[in-house]
Coordinates of C-alpha atoms and ligand atoms in Angstrom, one line a residue:
M1 CA -11.8 -13.3 -14.6
D2 CA -11.7 -15.3 -11.4
S3 CA -14.3 -15.0 -8.6
I4 CA -14.1 -15.9 -4.9
V5 CA -17.1 -17.8 -3.3
I6 CA -17.6 -17.5 0.4
H7 CA -20.2 -19.2 2.6
G8 CA -20.3 -16.9 5.7
G9 CA -21.2 -17.3 9.3
T10 CA -18.2 -19.3 10.6
E11 CA -16.1 -18.0 13.5
L12 CA -12.4 -17.8 12.5
N13 CA -9.8 -19.3 14.8
G14 CA -6.1 -20.0 14.1
E15 CA -3.1 -18.1 12.9
I16 CA -2.3 -16.0 9.7
P17 CA 1.3 -15.3 8.6
I18 CA 1.7 -11.7 7.5
A19 CA 3.8 -11.0 4.4
G20 CA 6.3 -8.3 3.5
A21 CA 4.7 -4.9 2.7
K22 CA 3.6 -4.3 -0.9
N23 CA 3.9 -0.6 -0.5
A24 CA 7.4 -0.9 0.9
C25 CA 8.6 -3.3 -1.7
L26 CA 7.2 -1.1 -4.5
A27 CA 9.5 1.7 -3.3
L28 CA 12.5 -0.5 -2.4
M29 CA 12.6 -2.1 -5.9
P30 CA 13.2 1.2 -7.8
A31 CA 16.1 1.9 -5.4
T32 CA 18.1 -0.6 -7.3
L33 CA 18.3 2.0 -10.1
L34 CA 20.4 4.2 -7.9
S35 CA 23.4 1.8 -7.9
D36 CA 25.4 -0.3 -10.4
E37 CA 25.8 -2.9 -7.6
P38 CA 23.3 -5.7 -6.7
L39 CA 20.4 -4.9 -4.4
T40 CA 18.7 -8.0 -2.9
L41 CA 15.3 -7.8 -1.1
T42 CA 14.2 -10.6 1.2
N43 CA 10.7 -11.2 2.7
A44 CA 9.3 -9.8 -0.5
P45 CA 5.5 -10.4 -1.0
R46 CA 4.3 -12.5 -3.9
L47 CA 1.8 -10.2 -5.6
S48 CA 0.9 -9.1 -9.1
D49 CA 2.0 -5.5 -8.3
I50 CA 5.5 -6.8 -7.6
K51 CA 5.4 -8.7 -10.9
T52 CA 4.4 -5.4 -12.6
M53 CA 7.3 -3.5 -11.0
T54 CA 9.6 -6.4 -12.0
E55 CA 8.5 -6.0 -15.7
L56 CA 9.0 -2.2 -15.5
L57 CA 12.5 -2.5 -14.1
Q58 CA 13.4 -5.1 -16.7
S59 CA 12.1 -2.8 -19.4
L60 CA 14.7 -0.3 -18.3
G61 CA 17.5 -2.8 -18.5
A62 CA 17.7 -3.9 -14.9
E63 CA 18.0 -7.5 -14.0
V64 CA 15.4 -8.9 -11.5
T65 CA 15.7 -12.5 -10.5
K66 CA 13.1 -14.1 -8.2
M67 CA 14.3 -16.8 -5.8
Q68 CA 12.8 -18.8 -3.0
D69 CA 9.3 -18.8 -4.7
G70 CA 9.5 -15.0 -5.1
Q71 CA 10.3 -14.1 -1.5
V72 CA 13.8 -13.0 -2.5
L73 CA 14.4 -10.5 -5.3
A74 CA 18.0 -10.2 -6.6
M75 CA 18.3 -7.1 -8.6
S76 CA 21.1 -5.4 -10.6
S77 CA 21.0 -2.1 -12.6
H78 CA 24.5 -2.3 -13.9
D79 CA 23.4 -2.1 -17.6
L80 CA 20.5 0.3 -17.8
D81 CA 19.7 0.8 -21.5
N82 CA 16.3 2.5 -21.5
H83 CA 15.0 5.5 -19.6
V84 CA 11.4 5.5 -20.7
A85 CA 8.7 4.0 -18.3
D86 CA 6.0 3.0 -20.7
Y87 CA 2.3 4.1 -20.4
D88 CA 1.2 0.5 -20.8
I89 CA 3.0 -0.5 -17.5
V90 CA 2.5 2.8 -15.6
R91 CA -1.2 3.0 -16.2
K92 CA -1.6 -0.5 -14.5
M93 CA 0.2 0.6 -11.4
R94 CA 0.7 4.2 -10.1
A95 CA 3.7 3.2 -8.0
S96 CA 5.6 2.8 -11.4
N97 CA 6.2 6.6 -11.0
L98 CA 8.7 5.7 -8.3
V99 CA 11.4 5.1 -11.0
L100 CA 11.4 8.8 -11.8
G101 CA 13.5 10.1 -8.9
P102 CA 16.1 7.2 -9.1
M103 CA 16.5 7.4 -12.9
L104 CA 16.9 11.2 -12.8
A105 CA 19.6 10.9 -10.1
R106 CA 21.5 8.0 -11.7
L107 CA 21.1 8.7 -15.4
G108 CA 20.4 12.4 -15.5
H109 CA 17.2 12.0 -17.5
A110 CA 13.9 10.0 -17.4
V111 CA 10.7 9.8 -19.3
V112 CA 7.8 8.5 -17.2
S113 CA 4.2 8.3 -18.3
L114 CA 1.7 10.1 -16.1
P115 CA -0.2 7.3 -14.4
G116 CA -3.6 8.7 -15.1
G117 CA -6.4 8.4 -12.6
C118 CA -7.7 5.3 -10.9
A119 CA -10.8 4.1 -9.1
I120 CA -10.0 6.0 -5.9
G121 CA -9.0 9.4 -7.3
A122 CA -7.2 11.6 -9.8
R123 CA -3.8 10.8 -8.3
P124 CA -1.9 13.9 -9.6
M125 CA 2.0 14.1 -9.4
D126 CA 2.5 17.9 -8.8
L127 CA 4.2 17.3 -5.4
H128 CA 6.7 14.8 -7.1
I129 CA 7.4 17.3 -9.9
H130 CA 7.8 20.4 -7.7
G131 CA 10.1 18.5 -5.3
L132 CA 12.4 17.2 -8.1
E133 CA 12.4 20.7 -9.8
A134 CA 13.6 22.0 -6.4
L135 CA 16.6 19.7 -6.8
G136 CA 17.3 21.3 -10.2
A137 CA 15.4 19.0 -12.5
E138 CA 13.6 20.4 -15.6
I139 CA 10.4 18.5 -16.1
D140 CA 8.0 19.0 -19.0
L141 CA 4.7 17.2 -19.7
R142 CA 4.4 16.1 -23.3
D143 CA 2.0 13.6 -24.8
G144 CA 1.1 12.2 -21.4
Y145 CA 4.7 11.7 -20.4
L146 CA 6.9 13.5 -17.9
H147 CA 10.2 14.4 -19.6
A148 CA 12.7 15.0 -16.8
K149 CA 16.3 16.2 -17.2
A150 CA 18.9 16.9 -14.5
P151 CA 21.4 19.8 -14.8
A152 CA 24.7 19.0 -16.5
G153 CA 26.4 18.9 -13.2
G154 CA 23.7 16.7 -11.7
L155 CA 21.0 17.3 -9.1
K156 CA 21.7 19.8 -6.3
G157 CA 20.5 19.5 -2.7
A158 CA 17.7 22.0 -1.7
Q159 CA 15.3 22.8 1.2
M160 CA 11.6 22.2 0.5
E161 CA 8.3 21.8 2.3
L162 CA 5.6 19.5 0.9
R163 CA 2.1 21.0 0.7
F164 CA 0.8 17.5 1.7
A165 CA 2.7 14.7 3.3
S166 CA 2.6 12.6 0.1
V167 CA 4.1 9.1 0.5
G168 CA 5.1 8.7 -3.2
A169 CA 6.5 12.3 -3.5
T170 CA 8.5 11.8 -0.3
E171 CA 9.9 8.5 -1.7
N172 CA 10.8 9.9 -5.2
I173 CA 12.5 13.0 -3.7
L174 CA 14.3 11.0 -1.0
M175 CA 15.8 8.6 -3.5
A176 CA 16.8 11.4 -5.9
A177 CA 18.4 13.4 -3.0
T178 CA 20.7 10.6 -2.0
L179 CA 22.9 11.3 -5.1
A180 CA 22.3 15.1 -5.3
K181 CA 25.2 17.4 -4.6
G182 CA 24.9 18.9 -1.1
T183 CA 22.2 18.8 1.6
T184 CA 18.4 18.3 1.0
V185 CA 15.8 19.0 3.7
I186 CA 12.3 17.8 3.1
K187 CA 9.8 19.4 5.5
N188 CA 6.3 17.8 6.0
A189 CA 7.7 14.6 4.7
A190 CA 5.5 11.4 5.0
R191 CA 6.2 9.4 8.1
E192 CA 4.8 6.0 7.0
P193 CA 6.7 2.8 8.0
E194 CA 7.4 2.2 4.3
I195 CA 9.4 5.5 4.2
V196 CA 11.4 4.4 7.3
D197 CA 12.0 1.0 5.6
L198 CA 13.2 2.7 2.4
A199 CA 15.5 5.1 4.3
Q200 CA 17.0 2.2 6.2
C201 CA 17.7 0.3 3.0
L202 CA 19.2 3.4 1.3
R203 CA 21.4 3.9 4.3
K204 CA 22.7 0.3 3.9
M205 CA 23.5 1.3 0.3
G206 CA 25.7 4.2 1.7
A207 CA 23.1 7.0 1.7
Q208 CA 23.4 9.6 4.4
I209 CA 19.8 10.2 5.7
E210 CA 18.4 11.5 9.0
G211 CA 14.9 11.9 10.4
E212 CA 13.0 9.0 8.8
G213 CA 9.7 8.5 10.6
T214 CA 9.5 12.2 11.5
S215 CA 8.2 15.1 9.4
T216 CA 11.7 16.3 8.5
L217 CA 14.1 14.3 6.4
T218 CA 17.7 15.5 5.9
I219 CA 19.9 14.0 3.2
Q220 CA 23.6 14.6 2.5
G221 CA 24.2 13.6 -1.1
V222 CA 26.9 11.1 -1.9
D223 CA 28.7 10.4 -5.2
S224 CA 27.4 6.8 -5.5
L225 CA 25.6 4.1 -3.7
H226 CA 26.8 0.5 -3.3
G227 CA 24.8 -2.8 -3.1
A228 CA 23.0 -4.2 -0.1
T229 CA 20.6 -6.9 1.1
H230 CA 17.5 -5.7 3.0
P231 CA 14.3 -7.4 4.4
V232 CA 11.0 -5.9 3.4
V233 CA 9.1 -4.6 6.5
T234 CA 5.9 -6.4 7.5
D235 CA 2.8 -5.3 5.7
R236 CA 0.8 -3.2 8.1
I237 CA -2.2 -3.0 5.8
E238 CA -2.4 -6.8 5.3
L239 CA -1.9 -7.1 9.1
G240 CA -4.8 -4.7 9.8
T241 CA -7.0 -6.4 7.2
Y242 CA -6.5 -9.9 8.9
M243 CA -7.0 -8.4 12.4
L244 CA -10.5 -7.6 11.2
A245 CA -11.3 -11.3 10.3
P246 CA -11.9 -12.4 14.0
A247 CA -13.3 -9.0 14.7
I248 CA -16.1 -9.4 12.2
T249 CA -16.7 -13.2 12.6
G250 CA -15.9 -13.8 16.2
G251 CA -13.2 -16.2 17.2
T252 CA -9.5 -15.6 17.9
V253 CA -6.8 -15.2 15.3
E254 CA -3.0 -14.6 15.8
C255 CA -1.4 -12.5 13.0
L256 CA 2.1 -13.9 12.9
G257 CA 4.8 -11.2 12.4
G258 CA 2.4 -8.4 13.4
K259 CA 3.9 -5.5 15.4
L260 CA 1.7 -3.1 17.3
D261 CA 3.7 0.0 16.4
L262 CA 2.8 -0.6 12.7
V263 CA -0.9 -0.3 13.5
A264 CA -1.1 1.7 16.7
S265 CA -3.9 4.1 15.8
F266 CA -5.9 1.3 14.0
A267 CA -5.6 -1.0 17.1
E268 CA -6.8 1.9 19.3
K269 CA -9.9 2.2 17.2
L270 CA -10.4 -1.5 17.3
H271 CA -10.2 -1.3 21.1
D272 CA -12.9 1.4 21.2
A273 CA -15.0 -0.9 19.0
G274 CA -14.8 -3.7 21.6
I275 CA -11.9 -5.7 20.0
D276 CA -9.0 -6.8 22.0
V277 CA -5.5 -6.8 20.5
E278 CA -2.9 -8.7 22.5
E279 CA 0.9 -8.6 21.7
T280 CA 2.3 -12.1 21.8
A281 CA 5.9 -13.5 21.2
R282 CA 4.9 -14.3 17.5
G283 CA 2.6 -11.4 16.6
L284 CA -0.8 -9.9 17.5
K285 CA -3.7 -12.0 18.8
V286 CA -7.1 -10.5 18.1
S287 CA -10.6 -11.3 19.5
R288 CA -13.8 -9.7 20.5
R289 CA -13.8 -8.5 24.2
N290 CA -17.4 -9.4 25.0
G291 CA -19.1 -10.7 21.9
R292 CA -20.4 -7.5 20.4
V293 CA -18.9 -4.7 18.2
N294 CA -19.5 -1.1 19.1
A295 CA -20.0 1.7 16.6
V296 CA -17.0 4.1 16.4
N297 CA -16.2 7.2 14.3
V298 CA -13.1 7.0 12.0
T299 CA -11.1 9.8 10.2
T300 CA -8.3 8.8 7.9
E301 CA -5.1 10.7 8.2
P302 CA -1.4 10.4 7.1
F303 CA 0.7 8.1 9.4
P304 CA 0.5 7.8 12.4
G305 CA -3.2 8.5 12.0
F306 CA -5.8 6.0 10.9
P307 CA -4.6 4.6 7.5
T308 CA -6.8 5.3 4.5
D309 CA -5.8 1.8 3.2
L310 CA -7.8 0.3 6.1
Q311 CA -10.9 2.5 5.8
A312 CA -12.9 0.2 3.5
Q313 CA -12.1 -2.8 5.7
M314 CA -13.1 -1.0 8.9
M315 CA -16.4 0.0 7.2
A316 CA -17.2 -3.7 6.7
L317 CA -16.8 -4.3 10.4
L318 CA -18.9 -1.2 11.3
C319 CA -21.7 -2.5 9.1
T320 CA -22.4 -5.1 11.8
A321 CA -21.7 -2.9 14.9
D322 CA -24.3 -1.8 17.5
G323 CA -25.1 1.8 16.6
T324 CA -24.1 4.4 14.0
S325 CA -20.6 5.2 12.9
V326 CA -19.3 8.0 10.7
L327 CA -16.2 7.4 8.5
E328 CA -14.4 10.5 7.1
E329 CA -12.0 9.8 4.2
T330 CA -9.6 12.8 4.0
I331 CA -6.8 11.3 1.8
F332 CA -8.6 10.3 -1.5
E333 CA -11.6 11.9 -3.1
N334 CA -13.4 8.8 -4.2
R335 CA -12.7 6.0 -1.8
F336 CA -16.2 4.7 -0.9
M337 CA -16.6 2.4 -3.9
H338 CA -17.2 -0.5 -1.5
A339 CA -20.3 1.2 0.0
P340 CA -22.8 0.4 -2.8
E341 CA -21.5 -3.2 -2.9
L342 CA -21.8 -3.6 0.9
T343 CA -25.3 -2.2 0.6
R344 CA -26.2 -5.1 -1.8
M345 CA -25.3 -7.3 1.2
G346 CA -27.9 -5.5 3.4
A347 CA -25.6 -2.8 4.9
N348 CA -27.1 0.6 5.8
I349 CA -24.7 3.2 4.5
E350 CA -25.2 6.8 3.5
V351 CA -22.4 8.5 1.6
H352 CA -22.2 12.3 1.4
G353 CA -18.9 13.5 -0.2
G354 CA -16.0 12.5 2.0
H355 CA -18.3 11.2 4.8
A356 CA -20.0 7.8 5.1
T357 CA -22.6 7.2 7.8
V358 CA -23.0 3.5 8.7
T359 CA -25.9 2.2 10.8
G360 CA -25.1 -1.3 12.0
V361 CA -27.5 -4.2 11.0
K362 CA -28.0 -7.5 12.8
R363 CA -26.7 -9.6 10.0
L364 CA -25.4 -9.0 6.5
K365 CA -26.7 -11.3 3.7
G366 CA -24.6 -13.0 1.0
A367 CA -24.9 -11.6 -2.5
P368 CA -23.1 -11.4 -5.8
V369 CA -20.8 -8.3 -5.5
M370 CA -18.0 -6.7 -7.6
A371 CA -14.5 -5.7 -6.6
T372 CA -13.6 -2.2 -7.8
D373 CA -10.2 -1.5 -6.3
L374 CA -7.8 -3.3 -4.0
R375 CA -9.0 -2.4 -0.6
A376 CA -12.6 -2.2 -1.5
S377 CA -12.3 -5.8 -2.7
V378 CA -11.0 -7.1 0.6
S379 CA -13.7 -5.3 2.5
L380 CA -16.2 -7.3 0.6
I381 CA -14.4 -10.5 1.5
L382 CA -14.5 -9.5 5.2
A383 CA -18.2 -8.7 5.0
A384 CA -18.8 -12.1 3.2
L385 CA -17.1 -14.0 6.0
A386 CA -19.7 -12.6 8.5
A387 CA -22.7 -12.6 6.1
E388 CA -25.5 -15.3 6.1
G389 CA -25.3 -17.5 3.0
E390 CA -23.2 -17.3 -0.1
T391 CA -21.3 -14.3 -1.5
V392 CA -19.6 -14.3 -4.9
V393 CA -17.0 -11.6 -5.3
S394 CA -16.1 -11.1 -8.9
R395 CA -13.1 -9.3 -10.6
V396 CA -10.7 -10.6 -7.8
Y397 CA -7.7 -9.6 -9.9
H398 CA -7.9 -6.4 -7.8
L399 CA -7.3 -8.6 -4.7
D400 CA -4.3 -10.3 -6.2
R401 CA -2.5 -7.0 -6.4
G402 CA -2.2 -6.8 -2.6
Y403 CA -3.1 -10.1 -0.9
E404 CA -1.0 -13.3 -1.5
R405 CA -2.7 -16.6 -0.9
L406 CA -5.8 -15.0 0.6
E407 CA -8.0 -18.0 0.3
Q408 CA -5.4 -20.3 1.9
K409 CA -4.8 -17.9 4.8
L410 CA -8.5 -17.5 5.6
G411 CA -9.3 -21.1 4.8
A412 CA -6.7 -22.3 7.4
C413 CA -8.7 -20.4 10.1
G414 CA -12.0 -22.2 9.2
A415 CA -13.4 -19.8 6.5
R416 CA -15.5 -21.6 3.8
I417 CA -13.8 -19.9 0.9
E418 CA -12.8 -21.0 -2.6
R419 CA -11.5 -19.4 -5.8
V420 CA -13.5 -20.2 -9.0
K421 CA -11.4 -19.9 -12.1
G422 CA -13.1 -17.4 -14.6
A423 CA -13.2 -17.5 -18.4
Ligands
EPZ1 C1 0.6 5.5 -1.3 O1 0.1 6.1 -2.5 C2 0.2 4.1 -1.3 N1 0.6 3.3 -2.4 C3 -1.4 4.0 -1.2 O2 -1.8 2.7 -1.1 C4 -1.8 4.8 0.0 O3 -3.2 4.9 0.0 C5 -1.3 6.3 -0.1 O4 0.2 6.2 -0.2 C6 -1.6 7.1 1.2 O5 -1.1 6.4 2.3 C7 1.9 2.9 -2.5 O6 2.7 3.2 -1.6 C8 2.3 2.2 -3.7 P1 0.0 9.9 -1.7 P2 0.6 7.5 -3.0 O7 1.0 10.5 -2.6 O8 2.0 7.7 -2.8 C9 -2.6 13.5 -3.4 C10 -2.9 0.7 -1.6 O9 -4.1 0.4 -1.5 N2 -1.3 13.9 -4.1 O10 0.4 9.9 -0.2 O11 0.1 7.7 -4.4 C11 -3.2 12.2 -3.9 O12 -4.0 12.5 -5.0 C12 -2.5 2.1 -2.1 O13 -2.0 0.0 -1.3 C13 -1.3 15.1 -4.8 O14 -2.3 15.8 -4.8 O15 -0.3 8.4 -2.1 C14 -4.0 11.7 -2.7 O16 -5.2 12.4 -2.6 C15 -3.8 2.9 -2.6 N3 -0.2 15.4 -5.5 C16 -3.1 12.1 -1.5 O17 -2.2 13.2 -2.0 C17 0.9 14.5 -5.6 O18 1.9 14.9 -6.3 C18 -2.2 11.0 -1.0 O19 -1.4 10.6 -2.0 C19 0.8 13.3 -4.9 C20 -0.3 13.0 -4.2

């Protein structure tokens, strides 16, 4: 397993290109299952999670061809010959469950392994199941797999309200509803930019959707969807992550392709912490306002609130702030796995249930630390950039799921960072 070695203490200056959104691409790729015509995605990120989704779609009989070094994905689901999403693939990546809605709508049946838990939580699928059952599906859990069947005449539109604005459940139900007979209304739908991107792509394929980005989605089912070409939206979580690099080290970094509306609440919180975010013609330029970082309190919420996927990274910044900050994680039940690792670097953090109290220290110190999940891993990288001395982050395969060419992007801004090939 590879490790990343960082010698901290260098201010970062320069520019970082932001890639297409992992979490948009992982929903856009299964959309190919809804049509027998080609769907092509451009601006696709080059990540191991995308490779996993590619393998899953190919296991179902879809064709996925990578072009332009993986930034273009040409897909076709003309000859689907399997409707089982295997446990071996699904357990690696929860987003594999996003083939359930499209397969149910297009084929009338689907067998998808329950993803099982992961480092950050139990990750149940009850909201996906109830939403698809509202469209007429019969779904049974047998030997760890969801066995789903649509009525003989196909799925039917329905009105529903989600108990929680689940991103994945909204995506599964939205995709299924595009081919259901009649009208579907989803209340308390997720509002994330990735949902907006998916709806825009589905509309290009001929779907009739209104309300994306609001809490109410209305879908008029159609008989079939045609092919399309669609650019993956910019990754707001990669963007937020790299905005924290100049924040935690000092210096000025321009995040190319960054758009303020993708990270509005995050940028507001950075401003309160003493970090300036300037919109430029090419993206977002970030630097400290007057040299110091102020303590701030953070509560994660569904979009447009502070993103849970930036909580670990923000904690790294607040470990070096003047004063005490409280971070409240309201979306996942176990998303402070980065705290004990940051503590090994000299951070002062107390975790009680869903709250973490962080008292800033003058300087973090490099140490050997271990990545546990995708966003926890990158929070350790950010801390290491500011820490005194050498940090070795092990198990960086977690990082490769969501950050392409991380060492190159940070190295180009002056970071002393290298990947060490593991056994
Ligand atoms: C998506 O996961 C993202 N993943 C996550 O990003 C992100 O953290 C999450 O949305 C919240 O924004 C992808 O888009 C591939 P949810 P998802 O359904 O859809 C509970 C990353 O780091 N819940 O909105 O799985 C669930 O347990 C990843 O890129 C149910 O109880 O998130 C969690 O506590 C991590 N029942 C909360 O809702 C359900 O049926 C949010 O889950 C579904 C979810």
